[in-house]
């Protein structure tokens, strides 16, 4: 373990593997973030679109509860994407008036505070709330949509798995030639040290004229030689 | 020279690791792009289909009333609303090979027969081709079975049939600008390039340390012992350490020395203890990176505590107050740490500093109120100050005037690498995992530094170099009445730190966030400062030493650093901001290389009376006062004038100070 060969190989192995580990993990997180944003944008559009069509009824001066086609619109919207877990409409007080609200870990925000759409990711799903306003600009309710992020999570996991497999294929391709080259570097350093050791122990290996350590060893041995001895 | 470089195993090893990593990471990056294309493109198509279904539903409702498609009213305005809301490039309604209604300047492309290449065409394709080691993944099943998707020049065209009485009467075409995909790919490519660069830097840093610590270091000790023997000094043996091959050579050398000693009747068992200062480089790298990692988002993060700030501070001022408080703590910690390092030694001081910094960084991840965050940031910066002085103290204690510059070079090298690495990696982590996770990564790095110090810094009683006089506040008086010193301190040192902290640490991250840049991009822009400094520093120090002279270098540095900052509000473009930061890095590098030598020249008398430590300590103290107030000044300016104009004000201040410095030091230039 405590040999020059082991240390050289360990340095190369650790450096390259660490760099790969960093690269794989950062790329995974980037992908996960990008795909989550794209899905959130789409769900945001779908909720806004549904809110816009319900808004047509409000623009005619109807009460939210009195708009007849809301239920059918919710049903139709629910069929557009299998990832949609629930769509429901709440009134100004947050009470559900159409559809069935799922159990949420945290309640929806107060509608009075909503400027535009509200998006939250929790518990394997995205929740989007799009406010509904009457002719006077008052918020009288909202469309809420809960979308499962299982597919995007699965895509991200598949991405991580694929990247790890790719790294496992690439690493040996890179490491084998790198280790062979390192072996050449290590062999030269080992040879220098063996030559030094040999000279100090009284052997006479062929000195390398370019090796400054070797030249210094010659000078040390010359000093160690008792005066008068050749 | 080249033969010597090749003979040192560090350089060929670095080359091998660099080439291996470059090829390997490019192949991995190509795979990332393949997988991103596979998964992101269908997601964009899904969005186009969602918009298309909504448009089609409304249109088909009208068609069901038996209104002919060509006679629908108000279609252009209707399509325009959906195109804008859906973020699409165009929407077109086509019947009988003709566009009936459209929105978007490139709607004619919906008729295009030409199938463009998929993303990644052109130069990018040439770059990617050699690294395509894996078969492209199978494309995902279409977003919606009724839709057909094809690539036209510049867009992904998604077509949906329009029906009336079950008969297809036309087609609705929705063009998603493929620049969106290119933007995703561009972001990915930039991140990949950054990760590649950072992985390379980290790998080289690790390798330099590992080889220097276990191979070239012990071999260097052998060289030092042999040189002593050649010089006739037999008093010390070589420390036996390192891998087996090195140890055997060291033991053989020691046997030769013992025999020589026996010959002259000497019987000493002293071992040459040459301190291994390479550890300081790794420690400096780690503790600076732990703090720098939060640099790109720090002002943005701190401004989020405005709700709980006292006296209804604005978000800008909240960030400014917290940053100023932490900078002030840094200024105070420097002399305090100087006293502590004498008492408890560098190793314990570093351990204490790492513990304090880790607590501060870890706590920052969970801080909920203004009071908590200000306390935790001050704690974190105090830990940074303790570690900084511990490393500096270790170098001073274990070096003589002959090798102190080399020791300091290792320390500064570690800091510069961390400056480069920290901001860029911090931006990338923050963008992916959020601010809290980034602070926790910083805490982890700081804790690692705290653990490694017990291995990388040697016990102080073993080694003792030439002591350097410490800075005492009472010694400042003599310098404060030196007019030339004060001119340089007030017109060069303070503005340099004022601009560095105010612009680079405070205003630039907030300005770039306002310009909708991602945290990764902000990290890269800030990294540009470090890159230019690292690249030009050796050249500039040579230039200042031999050609320009220190006074001229400081004046030119001040003149170069500031002017482009004034252009930021006039050109609302990233390249201008980037250029301003590059010039700032270049100018500050020139100031950094020449300020200390200039002060040692103009304070030659004080150097003899109060000592070098007091002179440089006073300079650093004055500089840090500039750093401490800078975020607060920047916050007030930003609140009153906006980030871009505030940056310009800093530019004007820099230029005015530089011109005054040039005028008031004309005599020094002549002498």
GROMACS .gro file of N, CA and C in nm, chain A residues 192-198 200 213-214 216-217 220, chain B residues 215-230 236-241 243-254 257 272 274 276:
model
  153
  192UNK      N    1   1.505   0.646  -1.036
  192UNK     CA    2   1.594   0.749  -0.978
  192UNK      C    3   1.623   0.715  -0.832
  193UNK      N    4   1.515   0.678  -0.761
  193UNK     CA    5   1.531   0.650  -0.617
  193UNK      C    6   1.611   0.523  -0.593
  194UNK      N    7   1.589   0.420  -0.679
  194UNK     CA    8   1.667   0.296  -0.666
  194UNK      C    9   1.814   0.322  -0.692
  195UNK      N   10   1.840   0.406  -0.793
  195UNK     CA   11   1.978   0.439  -0.827
  195UNK      C   12   2.045   0.508  -0.707
  196UNK      N   13   1.968   0.603  -0.647
  196UNK     CA   14   2.022   0.675  -0.530
  196UNK      C   15   2.052   0.577  -0.417
  197UNK      N   16   1.952   0.491  -0.390
  197UNK     CA   17   1.968   0.394  -0.281
  197UNK      C   18   2.088   0.304  -0.308
  198UNK      N   19   2.096   0.256  -0.435
  198UNK     CA   20   2.207   0.167  -0.472
  198UNK      C   21   2.341   0.233  -0.451
  200UNK      N   22   2.417   0.482  -0.248
  200UNK     CA   23   2.446   0.499  -0.105
  200UNK      C   24   2.484   0.365  -0.039
  213UNK      N   25   1.966   1.500  -0.842
  213UNK     CA   26   1.977   1.425  -0.716
  213UNK      C   27   2.093   1.327  -0.724
  214UNK      N   28   2.106   1.262  -0.839
  214UNK     CA   29   2.216   1.166  -0.861
  214UNK      C   30   2.351   1.236  -0.849
  216UNK      N   31   2.412   1.510  -0.685
  216UNK     CA   32   2.433   1.546  -0.543
  216UNK      C   33   2.479   1.424  -0.465
  217UNK      N   34   2.420   1.306  -0.496
  217UNK     CA   35   2.460   1.184  -0.426
  217UNK      C   36   2.608   1.154  -0.451
  220UNK      N   37   2.801   1.373  -0.229
  220UNK     CA   38   2.796   1.326  -0.090
  220UNK      C   39   2.892   1.210  -0.072
  445UNK      N   40   0.554   1.266  -0.210
  445UNK     CA   41   0.665   1.225  -0.298
  445UNK      C   42   0.769   1.337  -0.314
  446UNK      N   43   0.726   1.447  -0.377
  446UNK     CA   44   0.828   1.550  -0.405
  446UNK      C   45   0.876   1.620  -0.278
  447UNK      N   46   0.786   1.629  -0.176
  447UNK     CA   47   0.825   1.690  -0.048
  447UNK      C   48   0.937   1.611   0.019
  448UNK      N   49   0.916   1.479   0.045
  448UNK     CA   50   1.023   1.399   0.105
  448UNK      C   51   1.151   1.398   0.021
  449UNK      N   52   1.134   1.398  -0.113
  449UNK     CA   53   1.254   1.401  -0.199
  449UNK      C   54   1.326   1.535  -0.183
  450UNK      N   55   1.249   1.642  -0.165
  450UNK     CA   56   1.309   1.774  -0.142
  450UNK      C   57   1.387   1.777  -0.012
  451UNK      N   58   1.336   1.707   0.090
  451UNK     CA   59   1.408   1.700   0.218
  451UNK      C   60   1.541   1.627   0.200
  452UNK      N   61   1.538   1.521   0.119
  452UNK     CA   62   1.664   1.449   0.090
  452UNK      C   63   1.765   1.542   0.025
  453UNK      N   64   1.713   1.621  -0.070
  453UNK     CA   65   1.800   1.715  -0.141
  453UNK      C   66   1.862   1.813  -0.041
  454UNK      N   67   1.779   1.863   0.054
  454UNK     CA   68   1.830   1.961   0.152
  454UNK      C   69   1.938   1.899   0.240
  455UNK      N   70   1.914   1.773   0.283
  455UNK     CA   71   2.013   1.705   0.370
  455UNK      C   72   2.143   1.682   0.292
  456UNK      N   73   2.131   1.638   0.166
  456UNK     CA   74   2.252   1.615   0.085
  456UNK      C   75   2.330   1.744   0.067
  457UNK      N   76   2.256   1.856   0.046
  457UNK     CA   77   2.324   1.985   0.028
  457UNK      C   78   2.401   2.021   0.155
  458UNK      N   79   2.342   1.992   0.273
  458UNK     CA   80   2.410   2.021   0.399
  458UNK      C   81   2.536   1.937   0.412
  459UNK      N   82   2.525   1.810   0.371
  459UNK     CA   83   2.644   1.721   0.379
  459UNK      C   84   2.753   1.773   0.286
  460UNK      N   85   2.711   1.812   0.164
  460UNK     CA   86   2.809   1.865   0.067
  460UNK      C   87   2.877   1.990   0.125
  466UNK      N   88   2.262   1.679   1.088
  466UNK     CA   89   2.123   1.634   1.079
  466UNK      C   90   2.103   1.521   0.979
  467UNK      N   91   2.017   1.429   1.021
  467UNK     CA   92   1.980   1.319   0.932
  467UNK      C   93   1.852   1.357   0.857
  468UNK      N   94   1.821   1.273   0.760
  468UNK     CA   95   1.700   1.299   0.680
  468UNK      C   96   1.580   1.234   0.749
  469UNK      N   97   1.467   1.307   0.755
  469UNK     CA   98   1.345   1.248   0.812
  469UNK      C   99   1.299   1.137   0.718
  470UNK      N  100   1.271   1.018   0.775
  470UNK     CA  101   1.229   0.905   0.691
  470UNK      C  102   1.077   0.907   0.679
  471UNK      N  103   1.030   0.941   0.562
  471UNK     CA  104   0.885   0.947   0.540
  471UNK      C  105   0.857   0.929   0.392
  473UNK      N  106   0.661   0.720   0.054
  473UNK     CA  107   0.644   0.581   0.009
  473UNK      C  108   0.772   0.498   0.031
  474UNK      N  109   0.756   0.366   0.018
  474UNK     CA  110   0.865   0.274   0.051
  474UNK      C  111   0.995   0.309  -0.024
  475UNK      N  112   0.985   0.337  -0.155
  475UNK     CA  113   1.104   0.363  -0.237
  475UNK      C  114   1.179   0.486  -0.185
  476UNK      N  115   1.103   0.588  -0.147
  476UNK     CA  116   1.165   0.712  -0.097
  476UNK      C  117   1.230   0.683   0.038
  477UNK      N  118   1.158   0.609   0.123
  477UNK     CA  119   1.210   0.580   0.257
  477UNK      C  120   1.341   0.501   0.250
  478UNK      N  121   1.347   0.404   0.156
  478UNK     CA  122   1.470   0.323   0.144
  478UNK      C  123   1.587   0.412   0.105
  479UNK      N  124   1.565   0.503   0.009
  479UNK     CA  125   1.673   0.594  -0.034
  479UNK      C  126   1.715   0.685   0.082
  480UNK      N  127   1.612   0.732   0.159
  480UNK     CA  128   1.643   0.820   0.274
  480UNK      C  129   1.724   0.744   0.380
  481UNK      N  130   1.686   0.617   0.405
  481UNK     CA  131   1.759   0.538   0.506
  481UNK      C  132   1.902   0.512   0.460
  482UNK      N  133   1.918   0.486   0.329
  482UNK     CA  134   2.054   0.462   0.276
  482UNK      C  135   2.138   0.588   0.292
  483UNK      N  136   2.078   0.705   0.266
  483UNK     CA  137   2.151   0.831   0.283
  483UNK      C  138   2.188   0.850   0.431
  484UNK      N  139   2.093   0.822   0.519
  484UNK     CA  140   2.120   0.838   0.663
  484UNK      C  141   2.235   0.746   0.707
  487UNK      N  142   2.551   0.910   0.613
  487UNK     CA  143   2.582   1.023   0.704
  487UNK      C  144   2.632   0.970   0.839
  502UNK      N  145   1.658   1.658   1.027
  502UNK     CA  146   1.624   1.786   0.962
  502UNK      C  147   1.471   1.796   0.951
  504UNK      N  148   1.215   1.991   0.797
  504UNK     CA  149   1.181   2.095   0.701
  504UNK      C  150   1.027   2.102   0.696
  506UNK      N  151   0.652   2.126   0.601
  506UNK     CA  152   0.586   2.104   0.472
  506UNK      C  153   0.473   2.205   0.459
   0.00000   0.00000   0.00000
